[in-house]
Amino acid sequence: MRGADLINAALPDELLDDVIRRVGAGGGAKRDLDACALVCRRWRRLERASRRSARLAASGERADEVLRLVAERFTALAEVSVNERLTAAASGSGSARRSYRSGMERGPYRAGMIHMPNQIRRRRRLPLASNLTLQISPFPLDQPVSDQGSERSCLTDVGLGHLARGCRGLEKLSLVWCSAISSTGLVRIAENCKKLTSLDLQACFIGDPGLIAIGEGCKLLKKLNLRFVEGTTDEGLIGLVKNCGQSLVSLAVANCQWLTDASLHAVGSHCPNLEIISVESDRVQSVGIISIAKGCPQLKTLKLQCLGAGDDALDAVGSFCPLLEILSLNNFEGFTDRSLTSIAKGCKNLTDLVLNECHLLTDRSLEFVARSCKKLARLKISGCQNMESVALEHIGRWCPGLLELSLIFCPRIQNSAFLEIGRGCSLLRTLFLVDCSRISDSALSHIAQGCKNLTELSIRRGYEVGDRALMSIAENCKSLRELTLQFCERVSDAGLSAIAENCPLHKLNLCGCQLITDSGLTAIARGCPDLVFLDISVLRIISDIALAEIGDGCPKLKEIALSHCPEVTNVGLEHLVRGCLQLESCQMVYCRRITSSGVATIVSGCTRMKKLLVEEWKVSERTRRRAGPVLSFLCTGL
């Protein structure tokens, strides 16, 4: 019978709930779950009960009210992420309400997440309650200094209280740049959300009482992020780890100006199961790192940026942390070869090593690492100016499992180093070379001949790299999918054509390769139909012909950058949008022959556009009204 419901009444709630959960676990889960909610009231009730995660903006006139509605309607939420920066792009014009709503509508959402503005859009008038104003915190030290007379328009402790009472099964909570949150809100979370296992407070101004309350109330806490949390002192972190340190597995502390070695000593004393720790602080000395090493034998990931630490700290890590797998050392002035030698002797399971601005390290330290750490898979060296070719030669000889290699501003490393890498590291899949002035075609030819599994190659400011290197890559590396050649001024159409014939690229960056013409881009368009990202900025001699070919040959293109292309006109944009219907992002500043008509063409032809970067004076009022949320303007007034 037409219109009759012959199946819904026969399905029990348990079965429907299982169906909806399986729908939520699939690909486009957000869209599919929304469709389920529109079937009938029963399906909507069950769908709301199945939602597990939500990502929300924290800005807006009624941010607290939005969070209240979320907590009331989706009581099964286990993961909530709130980010005050989600609406930053929409704050340029219009009222605060329009800025809030447009920002929320543009925010990214993952599987099973909710899009709150769609839920409240039917409610034209939300009730004006007194609790929407910012309440004075009982912990005055929690509040950051703010401009007098400025009105807050973001999430406060009131909204966090609604969340705590409505979603008592909350397991993961992320509060990023929520500037009005204080210890009061965290106390409410600690009182109600006993199952909390992950807490991210990045860039929130939280005081000690909030952290102490979390430690007392959330005994299952495993992950804690305190990056840029300025209001916390040693008292807060010590109070937290004393109460829930046994369960803590991951801890990140960065630029918390009041935390000292005393906090790290407490972590070492009370967190025996800690596996991941990241510390960035000018106040931490070697004694704090030593306490961590001695007290956390399960440590697997260690990321340090501590100007006051020296060799003694890494000596302790090498002696007491045999399970260490990932080590990142950043901006160290007191570390010498002795440090890495200790790591090499004690940490045989090391797989990832990052050395950033460690000026005192030389080739000798990497020799010890290469000989001892045979499992090394990812190596990044940045700004270590005393490293020479011999360092990489050792890696090539002793680390056959290397998968990723990044060299940034290493002026002493020459082509000979890559002969050994090509011979010994046949599994290499990713290679990044930035500001390595002595590396030329010869080095990349060695890589191409020995590393045939290469899938990603990125070269920036490789002034000695030209077509011979690309031809060798094209001949040997058939699996290459991502290629970046920023400001490689010797690369021309010949090398690019060879790549197009042999490597079905998905991402290509040719910014600043000024020898590239329409011919080279035509070859790419015809040889790489699966291209989704293309950067052809600062190619001064390409014209509309190139854009027409891209439009015809790259239907899957989602992102394109063509800034500083003086010969591209509105006609080229028309050809582009006619074929690239999936385009989501476009950057086209300083294109002198593109006018307001071209901007309108992009806006009207690309229905999926999320971000368009242009000069503000090129946007007509009609285009601004039609696509205001996706427009981004260059800060020409600075």
Coordinates of C-alpha atoms in Angstrom, one line a residue, residues 14-415:
E14 CA 18.3 -2.8 19.2
L15 CA 18.5 -3.8 15.5
L16 CA 17.9 -0.3 14.2
D17 CA 20.5 1.1 16.6
D18 CA 23.0 -1.5 15.2
V19 CA 22.1 -0.5 11.6
I20 CA 22.7 3.2 12.3
R21 CA 26.0 2.6 14.1
R22 CA 27.2 0.6 11.0
V23 CA 26.1 3.5 8.8
G24 CA 28.1 5.9 11.0
A25 CA 31.2 3.7 10.7
G26 CA 31.3 3.9 6.9
G27 CA 32.7 6.5 4.4
G28 CA 30.6 9.7 4.2
A29 CA 29.2 8.9 7.7
K30 CA 28.1 12.5 8.5
R31 CA 25.9 12.8 5.4
D32 CA 24.5 9.3 5.8
L33 CA 23.6 9.8 9.5
D34 CA 21.9 13.1 8.6
A35 CA 19.8 11.2 6.1
C36 CA 18.9 8.5 8.7
A37 CA 17.7 11.3 11.1
L38 CA 15.2 12.5 8.4
V39 CA 13.4 9.1 8.0
C40 CA 11.1 9.5 11.0
R41 CA 11.0 10.6 14.6
R42 CA 12.0 7.2 15.8
W43 CA 15.0 7.1 13.5
R44 CA 16.0 10.5 14.6
R45 CA 15.9 9.6 18.3
L46 CA 18.0 6.5 17.7
E47 CA 20.4 8.4 15.4
R48 CA 20.9 11.0 18.1
A49 CA 21.7 8.3 20.6
S50 CA 24.3 6.8 18.3
R51 CA 26.4 10.0 17.7
R52 CA 29.8 9.5 19.3
S53 CA 31.8 12.6 18.3
A54 CA 31.3 16.3 17.6
R55 CA 33.5 19.1 16.4
L56 CA 32.3 22.6 17.2
A57 CA 33.4 26.2 16.9
A58 CA 33.7 28.1 20.2
S59 CA 33.0 31.6 18.9
G60 CA 29.6 33.3 18.5
E61 CA 27.0 35.1 20.5
R62 CA 25.5 31.9 21.8
A63 CA 28.4 29.4 22.0
D64 CA 27.3 28.3 25.4
E65 CA 23.7 27.7 24.2
V66 CA 25.0 25.7 21.2
L67 CA 26.9 23.5 23.5
R68 CA 23.9 23.1 25.8
L69 CA 21.8 21.9 22.8
V70 CA 24.5 19.5 21.7
A71 CA 24.7 18.0 25.2
E72 CA 20.9 17.6 25.5
R73 CA 20.3 16.1 22.0
F74 CA 23.4 13.9 21.7
T75 CA 23.9 12.4 25.2
A76 CA 26.0 9.5 23.9
L77 CA 28.9 11.7 22.8
A78 CA 32.2 10.3 23.8
E79 CA 34.5 12.7 21.9
V80 CA 34.0 16.5 21.7
S81 CA 36.4 19.0 20.1
V82 CA 35.8 22.7 20.5
N83 CA 38.0 25.2 18.6
E84 CA 37.7 29.0 18.9
R85 CA 39.7 29.5 15.8
L86 CA 37.2 27.8 13.4
T87 CA 35.4 31.1 12.8
A88 CA 38.4 33.4 12.5
A89 CA 38.1 33.7 8.7
A90 CA 34.6 34.9 8.9
S91 CA 35.2 37.8 11.3
G92 CA 36.2 40.2 8.7
S93 CA 32.8 41.7 8.0
G94 CA 29.2 41.5 9.1
S95 CA 27.7 41.0 12.5
A96 CA 29.1 38.6 15.1
R97 CA 26.2 36.2 14.5
R98 CA 26.8 36.0 10.8
S99 CA 30.5 35.5 11.4
Y100 CA 29.7 32.7 13.9
R101 CA 27.3 30.9 11.6
S102 CA 29.4 31.1 8.5
G103 CA 32.4 29.9 10.3
M104 CA 30.6 27.0 11.7
E105 CA 29.2 26.0 8.3
R106 CA 32.7 25.9 6.9
G107 CA 34.3 23.8 9.6
P108 CA 35.6 20.4 8.7
Y109 CA 33.8 17.3 10.2
R110 CA 34.9 13.8 10.6
A111 CA 32.9 10.6 10.5
G112 CA 30.0 10.6 13.0
M113 CA 30.4 14.3 13.8
I114 CA 27.5 16.7 14.0
H115 CA 27.1 20.1 12.4
M116 CA 25.3 22.1 15.0
P117 CA 24.2 25.1 13.0
N118 CA 22.0 22.8 10.8
Q119 CA 20.4 21.6 14.0
I120 CA 19.5 25.0 15.3
R121 CA 18.7 26.7 12.1
R122 CA 15.0 26.0 12.5
R123 CA 15.1 27.9 15.7
R124 CA 15.1 31.4 14.5
R125 CA 15.0 32.8 18.1
L126 CA 17.0 31.2 20.8
P127 CA 16.0 32.1 24.3
L128 CA 18.0 34.9 25.9
A129 CA 19.1 33.5 29.2
S130 CA 21.1 35.3 31.8
N131 CA 23.6 32.5 31.9
L132 CA 24.9 33.3 28.4
T133 CA 27.0 36.1 29.8
L134 CA 30.5 35.4 31.1
Q135 CA 30.5 34.4 34.8
I136 CA 33.3 35.6 37.1
S137 CA 35.5 32.6 37.9
P138 CA 36.1 31.7 41.6
F139 CA 39.7 31.3 40.6
P140 CA 40.8 34.8 39.6
L141 CA 44.3 33.8 38.5
D142 CA 42.8 31.7 35.7
Q143 CA 41.6 34.8 33.7
P144 CA 44.0 36.2 31.1
V145 CA 44.5 39.9 30.8
S146 CA 42.0 41.2 28.2
D147 CA 41.2 44.6 26.7
Q148 CA 38.9 46.7 28.8
G149 CA 35.4 47.1 27.4
S150 CA 35.7 44.3 24.9
E151 CA 32.7 41.9 24.9
R152 CA 33.4 38.2 25.0
S153 CA 31.7 36.2 22.3
C154 CA 33.0 32.7 22.8
L155 CA 32.5 29.5 24.9
T156 CA 32.7 30.0 28.7
D157 CA 32.6 27.9 31.7
V158 CA 28.8 27.9 31.5
G159 CA 28.8 26.0 28.3
L160 CA 31.4 23.6 29.6
G161 CA 29.1 22.9 32.6
H162 CA 26.3 22.1 30.2
L163 CA 28.5 19.6 28.4
A164 CA 29.7 18.0 31.6
R165 CA 26.2 17.4 32.9
G166 CA 24.7 16.2 29.6
C167 CA 27.5 13.9 28.4
R168 CA 28.7 12.1 31.4
G169 CA 30.2 9.3 29.3
L170 CA 32.7 11.8 27.7
E171 CA 36.0 10.1 27.0
K172 CA 37.9 12.7 24.9
L173 CA 37.7 16.4 25.2
S174 CA 39.6 19.0 23.2
L175 CA 39.5 22.7 24.0
V176 CA 41.7 24.6 21.6
W177 CA 42.2 28.3 22.0
C178 CA 39.1 28.6 24.2
S179 CA 40.2 31.8 25.9
A180 CA 37.3 32.2 28.3
I181 CA 37.5 28.7 29.8
S182 CA 38.9 28.6 33.4
S183 CA 39.4 26.2 36.2
T184 CA 35.7 26.5 37.0
G185 CA 34.7 24.6 33.8
L186 CA 37.4 21.9 34.4
V187 CA 36.0 21.3 37.9
R188 CA 32.6 20.6 36.3
I189 CA 34.2 18.2 33.9
A190 CA 36.1 16.4 36.7
E191 CA 32.9 16.1 38.8
N192 CA 30.8 14.6 36.0
C193 CA 33.0 12.9 33.4
K194 CA 34.7 10.1 35.3
K195 CA 35.5 8.2 32.1
L196 CA 37.6 11.0 30.6
T197 CA 40.8 9.5 29.0
S198 CA 42.1 12.4 26.8
L199 CA 42.2 16.1 27.6
D200 CA 43.6 18.7 25.2
L201 CA 43.8 22.3 26.7
Q202 CA 46.0 23.9 24.0
A203 CA 46.3 27.6 24.4
C204 CA 43.7 27.8 27.2
F205 CA 44.3 30.0 30.3
I206 CA 43.8 27.3 32.9
G207 CA 44.9 27.6 36.5
D208 CA 46.2 25.1 39.0
P209 CA 42.7 24.3 40.7
G210 CA 41.4 23.0 37.3
L211 CA 44.3 20.6 36.8
I212 CA 44.2 19.4 40.4
A213 CA 40.4 18.7 40.0
I214 CA 41.0 16.7 36.9
G215 CA 43.6 14.6 38.7
E216 CA 41.2 13.9 41.5
G217 CA 38.1 13.2 39.4
C218 CA 39.5 11.5 36.2
K219 CA 41.5 8.6 37.3
L220 CA 41.5 7.0 33.8
L221 CA 43.2 10.0 32.1
K222 CA 45.8 8.7 29.6
K223 CA 46.5 11.7 27.4
L224 CA 47.1 15.3 28.5
N225 CA 48.1 18.3 26.2
L226 CA 49.2 21.5 28.0
R227 CA 50.8 23.3 25.0
F228 CA 50.7 27.0 25.6
V229 CA 48.7 26.8 28.8
E230 CA 50.0 29.9 30.5
G231 CA 48.1 29.9 33.8
T232 CA 49.4 26.7 35.1
T233 CA 52.3 26.4 37.6
D234 CA 54.2 23.5 39.1
E235 CA 51.5 23.1 41.8
G236 CA 48.8 22.2 39.2
L237 CA 50.7 19.6 37.3
I238 CA 52.2 18.1 40.4
G239 CA 48.6 17.8 41.9
L240 CA 47.4 16.2 38.7
V241 CA 50.0 13.5 38.4
K242 CA 49.9 12.6 42.0
N243 CA 46.3 11.5 41.6
C244 CA 46.1 10.1 38.1
G245 CA 49.8 9.6 37.1
Q246 CA 49.5 5.8 37.1
S247 CA 47.2 5.9 34.1
L248 CA 49.0 8.7 32.2
V249 CA 50.5 7.5 28.9
S250 CA 51.0 10.8 26.9
L251 CA 52.0 14.3 28.1
A252 CA 52.8 17.4 26.1
V253 CA 54.1 20.6 27.8
A254 CA 55.1 23.6 25.7
N255 CA 55.7 27.2 26.6
C256 CA 54.1 26.9 30.0
Q257 CA 56.3 29.7 31.5
W258 CA 55.7 28.7 35.1
L259 CA 56.5 25.0 34.9
T260 CA 60.0 24.0 36.0
D261 CA 62.1 20.9 36.7
A262 CA 59.9 20.3 39.8
S263 CA 57.0 19.3 37.5
L264 CA 59.1 16.9 35.5
H265 CA 60.4 15.4 38.7
A266 CA 56.8 14.7 39.8
V267 CA 56.1 13.2 36.4
G268 CA 59.1 10.9 36.7
S269 CA 58.0 9.9 40.3
H270 CA 54.3 9.2 39.6
C271 CA 54.0 8.2 35.9
P272 CA 55.7 4.9 35.5
N273 CA 53.6 4.0 32.4
L274 CA 54.3 7.2 30.5
E275 CA 55.2 6.4 26.8
I276 CA 55.0 9.8 25.1
I277 CA 56.3 13.1 26.4
S278 CA 56.9 16.4 24.6
V279 CA 58.7 19.2 26.5
E280 CA 59.3 22.7 25.1
S281 CA 60.6 25.1 27.8
D282 CA 63.4 27.6 28.5
R283 CA 63.2 26.9 32.2
V284 CA 63.7 23.1 32.2
Q285 CA 67.3 22.0 32.9
S286 CA 69.0 18.6 32.6
V287 CA 67.8 17.5 36.0
G288 CA 64.2 17.5 34.9
I289 CA 64.9 15.3 31.8
I290 CA 67.0 13.0 34.0
S291 CA 64.0 12.5 36.4
I292 CA 61.8 11.6 33.4
A293 CA 64.3 9.1 32.1
K294 CA 64.8 7.4 35.4
G295 CA 61.1 7.3 36.3
C296 CA 59.6 6.4 33.0
P297 CA 61.2 3.2 31.7
Q298 CA 58.3 2.6 29.2
L299 CA 59.1 5.8 27.3
K300 CA 58.8 5.4 23.5
T301 CA 58.5 8.9 22.2
L302 CA 60.6 11.9 23.5
K303 CA 60.4 15.4 21.9
L304 CA 62.6 18.0 23.5
Q305 CA 63.2 21.7 23.0
C306 CA 65.0 22.8 26.2
L307 CA 67.8 25.3 25.9
G308 CA 69.0 24.6 29.4
A309 CA 69.5 20.9 29.0
G310 CA 72.8 19.3 28.1
D311 CA 74.6 16.0 27.5
D312 CA 73.8 14.6 30.9
A313 CA 70.1 14.6 30.0
L314 CA 70.5 12.4 26.9
D315 CA 73.0 10.2 28.7
A316 CA 70.2 9.3 31.2
V317 CA 67.8 8.7 28.4
G318 CA 70.2 6.3 26.7
S319 CA 70.8 4.5 30.0
F320 CA 67.2 4.2 31.3
C321 CA 64.9 4.2 28.2
P322 CA 65.8 1.1 26.2
L323 CA 62.3 1.1 24.5
L324 CA 62.7 4.6 23.0
E325 CA 61.5 4.6 19.3
I326 CA 61.0 8.3 18.4
L327 CA 63.5 11.1 19.4
S328 CA 63.2 14.7 18.4
L329 CA 65.8 17.2 19.5
N330 CA 65.1 20.9 18.7
N331 CA 67.2 24.0 19.1
F332 CA 69.8 22.5 21.5
E333 CA 73.0 24.5 22.1
G334 CA 74.4 22.2 24.8
F335 CA 74.2 18.8 23.1
T336 CA 77.3 17.3 21.5
D337 CA 78.2 14.1 19.8
R338 CA 78.4 12.5 23.3
S339 CA 74.6 12.8 23.6
L340 CA 73.7 10.9 20.5
T341 CA 76.4 8.3 21.2
S342 CA 74.7 7.5 24.5
I343 CA 71.3 7.3 22.7
A344 CA 72.8 4.9 20.1
K345 CA 74.3 2.6 22.7
G346 CA 71.1 2.3 24.8
C347 CA 68.2 2.8 22.4
K348 CA 68.5 0.0 19.8
N349 CA 64.8 0.3 18.8
L350 CA 65.1 3.9 17.5
T351 CA 63.0 4.3 14.3
D352 CA 62.5 8.1 14.1
L353 CA 65.2 10.7 14.7
V354 CA 64.8 14.5 14.3
L355 CA 67.8 16.8 14.7
N356 CA 66.8 20.5 14.4
E357 CA 69.3 23.3 14.9
C358 CA 71.7 21.1 16.9
H359 CA 74.8 23.1 15.9
L360 CA 77.3 21.1 17.9
L361 CA 76.5 17.7 16.4
T362 CA 78.9 16.3 13.7
D363 CA 79.2 13.3 11.4
R364 CA 80.6 11.2 14.2
S365 CA 77.3 11.2 16.2
L366 CA 75.3 9.9 13.2
E367 CA 77.9 7.2 12.6
F368 CA 77.2 5.8 16.0
V369 CA 73.4 6.0 15.4
A370 CA 73.7 4.3 12.0
R371 CA 75.8 1.4 13.3
S372 CA 73.7 0.8 16.4
C373 CA 70.1 1.7 15.4
K374 CA 69.5 -0.7 12.5
K375 CA 65.7 -0.1 12.7
L376 CA 66.0 3.6 11.8
A377 CA 63.2 4.4 9.3
R378 CA 62.7 8.2 9.4
L379 CA 65.5 10.8 9.6
K380 CA 65.2 14.5 9.6
I381 CA 68.2 16.9 9.8
S382 CA 67.5 20.6 9.8
G383 CA 70.0 23.4 10.3
C384 CA 72.8 21.2 11.6
Q385 CA 75.5 23.0 9.7
N386 CA 78.4 20.8 10.9
M387 CA 76.9 17.7 9.3
E388 CA 78.7 16.7 6.1
S389 CA 78.3 14.0 3.5
V390 CA 80.0 11.4 5.6
A391 CA 77.0 11.4 8.0
L392 CA 74.6 10.3 5.3
E393 CA 77.1 7.8 3.9
H394 CA 77.0 6.0 7.2
I395 CA 73.1 6.0 7.1
G396 CA 73.2 4.5 3.6
R397 CA 75.6 1.7 4.7
W398 CA 74.0 0.7 7.9
C399 CA 70.2 1.6 7.7
P400 CA 68.7 -0.5 4.9
G401 CA 65.1 0.1 6.3
L402 CA 65.2 3.9 5.9
L403 CA 61.8 5.1 4.5
E404 CA 61.9 8.9 4.9
L405 CA 64.8 11.3 4.6
S406 CA 64.5 15.1 5.1
L407 CA 67.5 17.5 4.8
I408 CA 66.8 21.1 5.5
F409 CA 69.5 23.8 5.2
C410 CA 72.5 21.4 5.2
P411 CA 75.0 23.3 3.1
R412 CA 77.9 20.9 3.6
I413 CA 76.1 17.7 2.3
Q414 CA 77.2 17.0 -1.3
N415 CA 76.2 14.5 -4.1

